[in-house]
PDB file of C-alpha atoms and ligand atoms in Angstrom:
ATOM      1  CA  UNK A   1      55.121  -6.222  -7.715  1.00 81.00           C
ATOM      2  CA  UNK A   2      55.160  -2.347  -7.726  1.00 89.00           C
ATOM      3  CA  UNK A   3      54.952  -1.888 -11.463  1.00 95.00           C
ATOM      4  CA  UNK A   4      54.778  -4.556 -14.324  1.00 92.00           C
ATOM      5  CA  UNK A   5      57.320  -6.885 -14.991  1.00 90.00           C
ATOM      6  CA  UNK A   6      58.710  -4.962 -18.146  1.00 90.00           C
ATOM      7  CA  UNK A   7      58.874  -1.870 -15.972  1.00 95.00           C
ATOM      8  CA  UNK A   8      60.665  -3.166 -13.233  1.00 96.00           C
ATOM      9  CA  UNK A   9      63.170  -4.746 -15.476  1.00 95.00           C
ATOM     10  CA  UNK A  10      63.971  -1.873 -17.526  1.00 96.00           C
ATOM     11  CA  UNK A  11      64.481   0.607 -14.196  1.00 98.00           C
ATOM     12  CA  UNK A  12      66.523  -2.327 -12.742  1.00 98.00           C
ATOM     13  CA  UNK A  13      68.666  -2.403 -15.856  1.00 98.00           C
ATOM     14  CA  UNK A  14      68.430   1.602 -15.831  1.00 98.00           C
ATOM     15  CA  UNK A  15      69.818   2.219 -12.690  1.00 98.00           C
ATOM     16  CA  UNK A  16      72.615  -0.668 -12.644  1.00 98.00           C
ATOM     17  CA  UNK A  17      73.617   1.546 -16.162  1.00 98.00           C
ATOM     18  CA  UNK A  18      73.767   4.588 -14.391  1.00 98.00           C
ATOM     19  CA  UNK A  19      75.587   3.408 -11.191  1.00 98.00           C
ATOM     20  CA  UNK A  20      78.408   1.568 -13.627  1.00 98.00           C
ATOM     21  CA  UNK A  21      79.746   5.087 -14.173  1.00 98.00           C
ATOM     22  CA  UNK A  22      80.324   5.494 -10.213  1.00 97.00           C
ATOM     23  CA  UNK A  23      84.338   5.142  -9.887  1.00 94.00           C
ATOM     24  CA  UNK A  24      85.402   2.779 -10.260  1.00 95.00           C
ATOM     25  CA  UNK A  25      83.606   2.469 -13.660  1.00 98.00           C
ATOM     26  CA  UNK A  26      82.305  -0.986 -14.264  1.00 97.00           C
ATOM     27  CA  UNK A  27      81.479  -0.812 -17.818  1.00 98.00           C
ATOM     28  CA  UNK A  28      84.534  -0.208 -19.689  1.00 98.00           C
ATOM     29  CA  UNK A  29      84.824  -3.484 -21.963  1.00 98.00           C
ATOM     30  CA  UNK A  30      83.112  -5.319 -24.440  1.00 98.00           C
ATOM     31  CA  UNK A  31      82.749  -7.935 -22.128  1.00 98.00           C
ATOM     32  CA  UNK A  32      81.054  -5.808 -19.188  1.00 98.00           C
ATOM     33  CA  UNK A  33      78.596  -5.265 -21.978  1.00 98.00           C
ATOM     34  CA  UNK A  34      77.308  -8.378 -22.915  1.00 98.00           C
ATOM     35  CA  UNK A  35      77.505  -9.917 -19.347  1.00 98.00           C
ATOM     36  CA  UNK A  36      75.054  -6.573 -18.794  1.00 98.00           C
ATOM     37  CA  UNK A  37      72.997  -7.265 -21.685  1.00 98.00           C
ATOM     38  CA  UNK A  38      72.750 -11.607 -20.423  1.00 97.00           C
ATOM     39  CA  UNK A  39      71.709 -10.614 -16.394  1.00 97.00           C
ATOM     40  CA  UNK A  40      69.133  -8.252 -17.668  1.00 96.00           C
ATOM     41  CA  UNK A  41      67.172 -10.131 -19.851  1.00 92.00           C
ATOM     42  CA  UNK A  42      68.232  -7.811 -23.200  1.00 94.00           C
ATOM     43  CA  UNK A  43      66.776  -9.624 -26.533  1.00 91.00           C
ATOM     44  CA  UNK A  44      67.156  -8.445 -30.010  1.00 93.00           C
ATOM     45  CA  UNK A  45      70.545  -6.409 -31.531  1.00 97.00           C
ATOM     46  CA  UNK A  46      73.626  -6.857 -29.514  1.00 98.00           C
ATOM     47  CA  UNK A  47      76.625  -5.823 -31.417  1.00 98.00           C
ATOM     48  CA  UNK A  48      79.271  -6.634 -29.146  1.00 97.00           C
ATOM     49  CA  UNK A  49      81.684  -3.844 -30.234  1.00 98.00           C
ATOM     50  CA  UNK A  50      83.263  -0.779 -29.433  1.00 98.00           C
ATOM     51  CA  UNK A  51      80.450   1.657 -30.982  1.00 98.00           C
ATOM     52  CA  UNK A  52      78.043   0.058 -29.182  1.00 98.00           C
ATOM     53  CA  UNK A  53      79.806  -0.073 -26.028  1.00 98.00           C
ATOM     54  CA  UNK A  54      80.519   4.033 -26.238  1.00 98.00           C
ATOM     55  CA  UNK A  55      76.932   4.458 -27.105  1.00 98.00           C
ATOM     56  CA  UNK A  56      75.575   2.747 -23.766  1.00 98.00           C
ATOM     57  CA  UNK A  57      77.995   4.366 -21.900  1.00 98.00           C
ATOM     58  CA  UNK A  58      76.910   7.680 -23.496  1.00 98.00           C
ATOM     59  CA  UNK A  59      73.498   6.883 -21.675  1.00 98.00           C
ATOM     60  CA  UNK A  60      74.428   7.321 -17.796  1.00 98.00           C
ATOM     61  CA  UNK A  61      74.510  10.862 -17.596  1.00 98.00           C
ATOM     62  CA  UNK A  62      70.861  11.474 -19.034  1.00 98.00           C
ATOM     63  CA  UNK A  63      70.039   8.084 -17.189  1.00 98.00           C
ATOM     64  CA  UNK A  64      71.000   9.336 -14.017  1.00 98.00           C
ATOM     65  CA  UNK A  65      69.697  12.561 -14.341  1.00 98.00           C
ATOM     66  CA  UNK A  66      66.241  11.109 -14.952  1.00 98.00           C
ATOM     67  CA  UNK A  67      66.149   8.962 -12.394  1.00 98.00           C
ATOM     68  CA  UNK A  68      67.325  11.031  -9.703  1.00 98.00           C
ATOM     69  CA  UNK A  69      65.447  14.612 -10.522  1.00 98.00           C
ATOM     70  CA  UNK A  70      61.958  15.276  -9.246  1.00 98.00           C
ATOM     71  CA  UNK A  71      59.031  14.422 -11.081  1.00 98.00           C
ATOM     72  CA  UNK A  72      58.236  17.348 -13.514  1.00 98.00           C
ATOM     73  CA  UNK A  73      62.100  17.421 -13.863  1.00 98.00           C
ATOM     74  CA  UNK A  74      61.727  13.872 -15.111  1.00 98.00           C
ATOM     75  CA  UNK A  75      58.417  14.464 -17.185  1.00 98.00           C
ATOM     76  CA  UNK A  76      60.771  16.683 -19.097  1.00 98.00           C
ATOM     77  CA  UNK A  77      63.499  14.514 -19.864  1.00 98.00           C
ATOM     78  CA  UNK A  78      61.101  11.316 -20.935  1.00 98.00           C
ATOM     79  CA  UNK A  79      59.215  13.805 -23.361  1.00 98.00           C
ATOM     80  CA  UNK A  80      62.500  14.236 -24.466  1.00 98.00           C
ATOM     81  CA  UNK A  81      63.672  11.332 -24.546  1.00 98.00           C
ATOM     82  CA  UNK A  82      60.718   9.785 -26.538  1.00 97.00           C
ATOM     83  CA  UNK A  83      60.495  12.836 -28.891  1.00 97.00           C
ATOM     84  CA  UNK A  84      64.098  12.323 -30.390  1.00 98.00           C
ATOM     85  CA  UNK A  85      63.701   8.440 -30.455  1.00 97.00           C
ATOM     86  CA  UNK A  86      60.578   8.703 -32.499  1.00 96.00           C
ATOM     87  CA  UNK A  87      59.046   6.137 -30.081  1.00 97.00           C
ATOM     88  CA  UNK A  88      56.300   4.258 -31.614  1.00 96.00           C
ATOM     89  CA  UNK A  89      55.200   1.884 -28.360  1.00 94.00           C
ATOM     90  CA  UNK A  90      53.672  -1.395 -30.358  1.00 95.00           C
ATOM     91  CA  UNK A  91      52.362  -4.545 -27.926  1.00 95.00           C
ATOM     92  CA  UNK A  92      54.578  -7.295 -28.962  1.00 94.00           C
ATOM     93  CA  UNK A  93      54.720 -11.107 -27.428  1.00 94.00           C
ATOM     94  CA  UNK A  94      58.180 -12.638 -27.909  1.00 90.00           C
ATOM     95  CA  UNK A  95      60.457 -15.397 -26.352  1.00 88.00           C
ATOM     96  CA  UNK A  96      59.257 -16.659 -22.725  1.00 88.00           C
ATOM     97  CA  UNK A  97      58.022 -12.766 -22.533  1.00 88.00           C
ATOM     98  CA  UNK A  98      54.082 -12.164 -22.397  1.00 91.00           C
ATOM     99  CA  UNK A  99      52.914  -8.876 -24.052  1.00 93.00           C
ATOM    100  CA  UNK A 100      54.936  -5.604 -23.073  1.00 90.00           C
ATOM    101  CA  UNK A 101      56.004  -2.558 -25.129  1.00 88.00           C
ATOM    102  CA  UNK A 102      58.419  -1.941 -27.341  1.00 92.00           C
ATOM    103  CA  UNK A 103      58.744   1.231 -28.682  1.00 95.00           C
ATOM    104  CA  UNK A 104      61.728   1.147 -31.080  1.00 95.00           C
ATOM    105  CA  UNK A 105      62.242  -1.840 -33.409  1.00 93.00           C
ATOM    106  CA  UNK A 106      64.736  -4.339 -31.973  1.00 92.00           C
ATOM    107  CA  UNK A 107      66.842  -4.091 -35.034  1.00 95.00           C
ATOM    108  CA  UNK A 108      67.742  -1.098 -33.927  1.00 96.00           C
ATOM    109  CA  UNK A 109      70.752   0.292 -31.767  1.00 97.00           C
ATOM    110  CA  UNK A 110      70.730  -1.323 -28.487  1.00 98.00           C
ATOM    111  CA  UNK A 111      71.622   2.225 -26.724  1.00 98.00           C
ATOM    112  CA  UNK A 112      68.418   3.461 -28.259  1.00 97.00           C
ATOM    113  CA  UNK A 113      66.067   0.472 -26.910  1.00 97.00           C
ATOM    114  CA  UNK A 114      67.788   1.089 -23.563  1.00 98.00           C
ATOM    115  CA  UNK A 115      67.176   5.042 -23.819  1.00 98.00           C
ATOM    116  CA  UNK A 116      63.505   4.347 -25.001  1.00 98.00           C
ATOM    117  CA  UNK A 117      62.423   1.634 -22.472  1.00 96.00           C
ATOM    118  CA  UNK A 118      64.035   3.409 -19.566  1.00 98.00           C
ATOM    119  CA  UNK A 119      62.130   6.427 -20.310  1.00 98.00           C
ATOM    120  CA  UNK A 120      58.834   4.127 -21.148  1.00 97.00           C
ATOM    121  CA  UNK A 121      59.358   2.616 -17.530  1.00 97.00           C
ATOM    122  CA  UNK A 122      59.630   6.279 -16.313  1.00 98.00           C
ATOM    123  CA  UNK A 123      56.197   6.826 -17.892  1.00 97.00           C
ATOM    124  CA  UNK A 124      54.770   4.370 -15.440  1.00 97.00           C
ATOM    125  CA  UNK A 125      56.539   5.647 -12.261  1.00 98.00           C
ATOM    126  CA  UNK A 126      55.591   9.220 -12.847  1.00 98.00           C
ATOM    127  CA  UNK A 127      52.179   8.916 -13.749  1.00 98.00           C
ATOM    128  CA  UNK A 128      51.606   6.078 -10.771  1.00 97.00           C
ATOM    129  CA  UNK A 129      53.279   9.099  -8.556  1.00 97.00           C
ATOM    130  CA  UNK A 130      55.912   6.886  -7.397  1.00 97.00           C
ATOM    131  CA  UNK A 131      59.192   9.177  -7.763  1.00 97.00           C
ATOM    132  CA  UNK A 132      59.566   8.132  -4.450  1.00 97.00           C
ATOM    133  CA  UNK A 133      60.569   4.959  -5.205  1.00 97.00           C
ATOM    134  CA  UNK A 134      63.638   6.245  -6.630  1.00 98.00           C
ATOM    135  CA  UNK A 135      66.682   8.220  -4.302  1.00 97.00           C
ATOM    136  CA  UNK A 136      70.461   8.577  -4.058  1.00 98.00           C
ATOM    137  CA  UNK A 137      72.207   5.998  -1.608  1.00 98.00           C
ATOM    138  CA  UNK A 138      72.089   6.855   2.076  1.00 96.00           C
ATOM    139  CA  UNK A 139      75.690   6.320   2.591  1.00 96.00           C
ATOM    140  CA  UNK A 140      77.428   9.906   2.996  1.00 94.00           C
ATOM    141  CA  UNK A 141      80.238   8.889   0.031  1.00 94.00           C
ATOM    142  CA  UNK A 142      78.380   7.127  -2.115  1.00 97.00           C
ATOM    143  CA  UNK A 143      75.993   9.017  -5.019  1.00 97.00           C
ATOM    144  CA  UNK A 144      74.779   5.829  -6.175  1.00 98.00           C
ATOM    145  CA  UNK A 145      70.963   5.654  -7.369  1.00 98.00           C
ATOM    146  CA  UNK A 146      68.455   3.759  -5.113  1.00 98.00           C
ATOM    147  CA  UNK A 147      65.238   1.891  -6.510  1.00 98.00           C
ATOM    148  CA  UNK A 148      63.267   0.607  -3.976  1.00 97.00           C
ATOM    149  CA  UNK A 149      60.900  -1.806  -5.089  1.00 96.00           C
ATOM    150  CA  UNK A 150      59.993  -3.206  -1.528  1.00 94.00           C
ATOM    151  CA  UNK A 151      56.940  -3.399  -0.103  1.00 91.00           C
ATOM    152  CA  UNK A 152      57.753  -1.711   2.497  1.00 93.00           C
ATOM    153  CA  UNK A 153      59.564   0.993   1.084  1.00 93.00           C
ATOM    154  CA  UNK A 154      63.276   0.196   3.551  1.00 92.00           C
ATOM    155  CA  UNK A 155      65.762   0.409   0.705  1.00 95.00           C
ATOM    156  CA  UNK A 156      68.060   3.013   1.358  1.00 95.00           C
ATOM    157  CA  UNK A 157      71.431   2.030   0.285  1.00 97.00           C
ATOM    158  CA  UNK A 158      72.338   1.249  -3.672  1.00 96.00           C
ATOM    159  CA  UNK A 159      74.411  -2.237  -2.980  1.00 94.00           C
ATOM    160  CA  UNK A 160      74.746  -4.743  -0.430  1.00 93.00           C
ATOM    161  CA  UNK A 161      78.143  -3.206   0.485  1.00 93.00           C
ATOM    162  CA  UNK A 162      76.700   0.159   1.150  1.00 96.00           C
ATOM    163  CA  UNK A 163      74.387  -1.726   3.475  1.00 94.00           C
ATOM    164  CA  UNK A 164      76.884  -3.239   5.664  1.00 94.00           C
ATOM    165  CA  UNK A 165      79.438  -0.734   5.625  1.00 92.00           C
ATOM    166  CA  UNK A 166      76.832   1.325   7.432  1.00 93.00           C
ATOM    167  CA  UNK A 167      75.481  -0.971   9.276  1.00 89.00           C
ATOM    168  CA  UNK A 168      79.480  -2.014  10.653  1.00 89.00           C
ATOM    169  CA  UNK A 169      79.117   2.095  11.391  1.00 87.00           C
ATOM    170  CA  UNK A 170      76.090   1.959  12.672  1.00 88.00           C
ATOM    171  CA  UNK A 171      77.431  -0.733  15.646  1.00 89.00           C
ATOM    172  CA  UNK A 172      80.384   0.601  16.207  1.00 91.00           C
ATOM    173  CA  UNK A 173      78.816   4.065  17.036  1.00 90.00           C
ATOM    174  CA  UNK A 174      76.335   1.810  19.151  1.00 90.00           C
ATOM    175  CA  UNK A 175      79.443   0.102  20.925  1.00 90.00           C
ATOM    176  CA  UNK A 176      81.455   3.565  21.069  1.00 88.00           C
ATOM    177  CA  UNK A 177      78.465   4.939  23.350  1.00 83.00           C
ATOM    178  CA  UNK A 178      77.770   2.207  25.785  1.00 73.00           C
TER     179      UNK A 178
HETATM  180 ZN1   ZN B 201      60.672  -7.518 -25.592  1.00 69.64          ZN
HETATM  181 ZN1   ZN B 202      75.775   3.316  -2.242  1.00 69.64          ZN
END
């Protein structure tokens, strides 16, 4: 593990949010919503409407931004982020999870717990220096966001079809030569 478990969760679920608004855009219902809020791990307010759905959605652009700009471009953003959130990180112990931040009350707006932990799990990549662990996918058409959490450090493409639609490339270049 790279970062702690909180951390890695909320960049997972950070990126994945960003990425949906790659065409074509995979969070455009209700129902994209919740299935989003069920795979990663979301607890507390879940509205399951239209507000809510247009206030996530509002997210990607600053998510993106932040996760794909350098690291005093991203110090920026999380101050900002955090500053207009009134974050108040608290401990807390809930569910099957052990103690981790929160830093808005889960009562409130989903889209603002999302905004506040993904800039809380910045926190911990800039000040570990790890901005690194973060890129755009290495496939020439794709501008989806990379977060490599390997031990190694080989991620390079955002999905598993980025990965072997390369890698097909990759051979048939390989075969073309030979
Ligand atoms: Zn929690
Ligand atoms: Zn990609």
């Amino acid at each position: 593990m790279v970062f702690a478990h909180d951390v890695e969760m909320s960049l997972q679920a950070a990126v994945v949010l960003a990425n949906s608004a790659l065409e074509p855009d995979t969070m455009t219902s209700v129902e994209e919503l919740a299935e989003f809020f069920v795979e990663h791990g979301y607890t507390g307010r879940h509205d399951r409407d239209r507000a809510e759905l247009d206030a996530v959605r509002s997210l990607r652009p600053e998510l993106r931004a932040l996760l794909t700009t350098d690291r005093d471009g991203a110090v920026e953003i999380v101050n900002r982020m955090l500053a207009e959130e009134s974050a108040l990180p608290q401990l807390v112990r809930h569910d099957q999870f052990d103690w981790h931040f929160h830093a808005v009350d889960t009562a409130e707006p989903w889209a603002r717990r999302i905004r506040v932990e993904s800039a809380m799990a910045m926190v911990d990549v800039i000040r570990a220096d790890e901005m690194s662990r973060l890129s755009v996918c290495a496939d020439d058409d794709c501008d989806g966001v990379v977060l490599d959490l390997s031990r190694n450090r080989s991620r390079r493409f955002c999905s598993t079809a980025c990965g072997n639609r390369n890698a097909v490339a990759a051979y048939r270049a390989r075969q073309a030569q030979s």
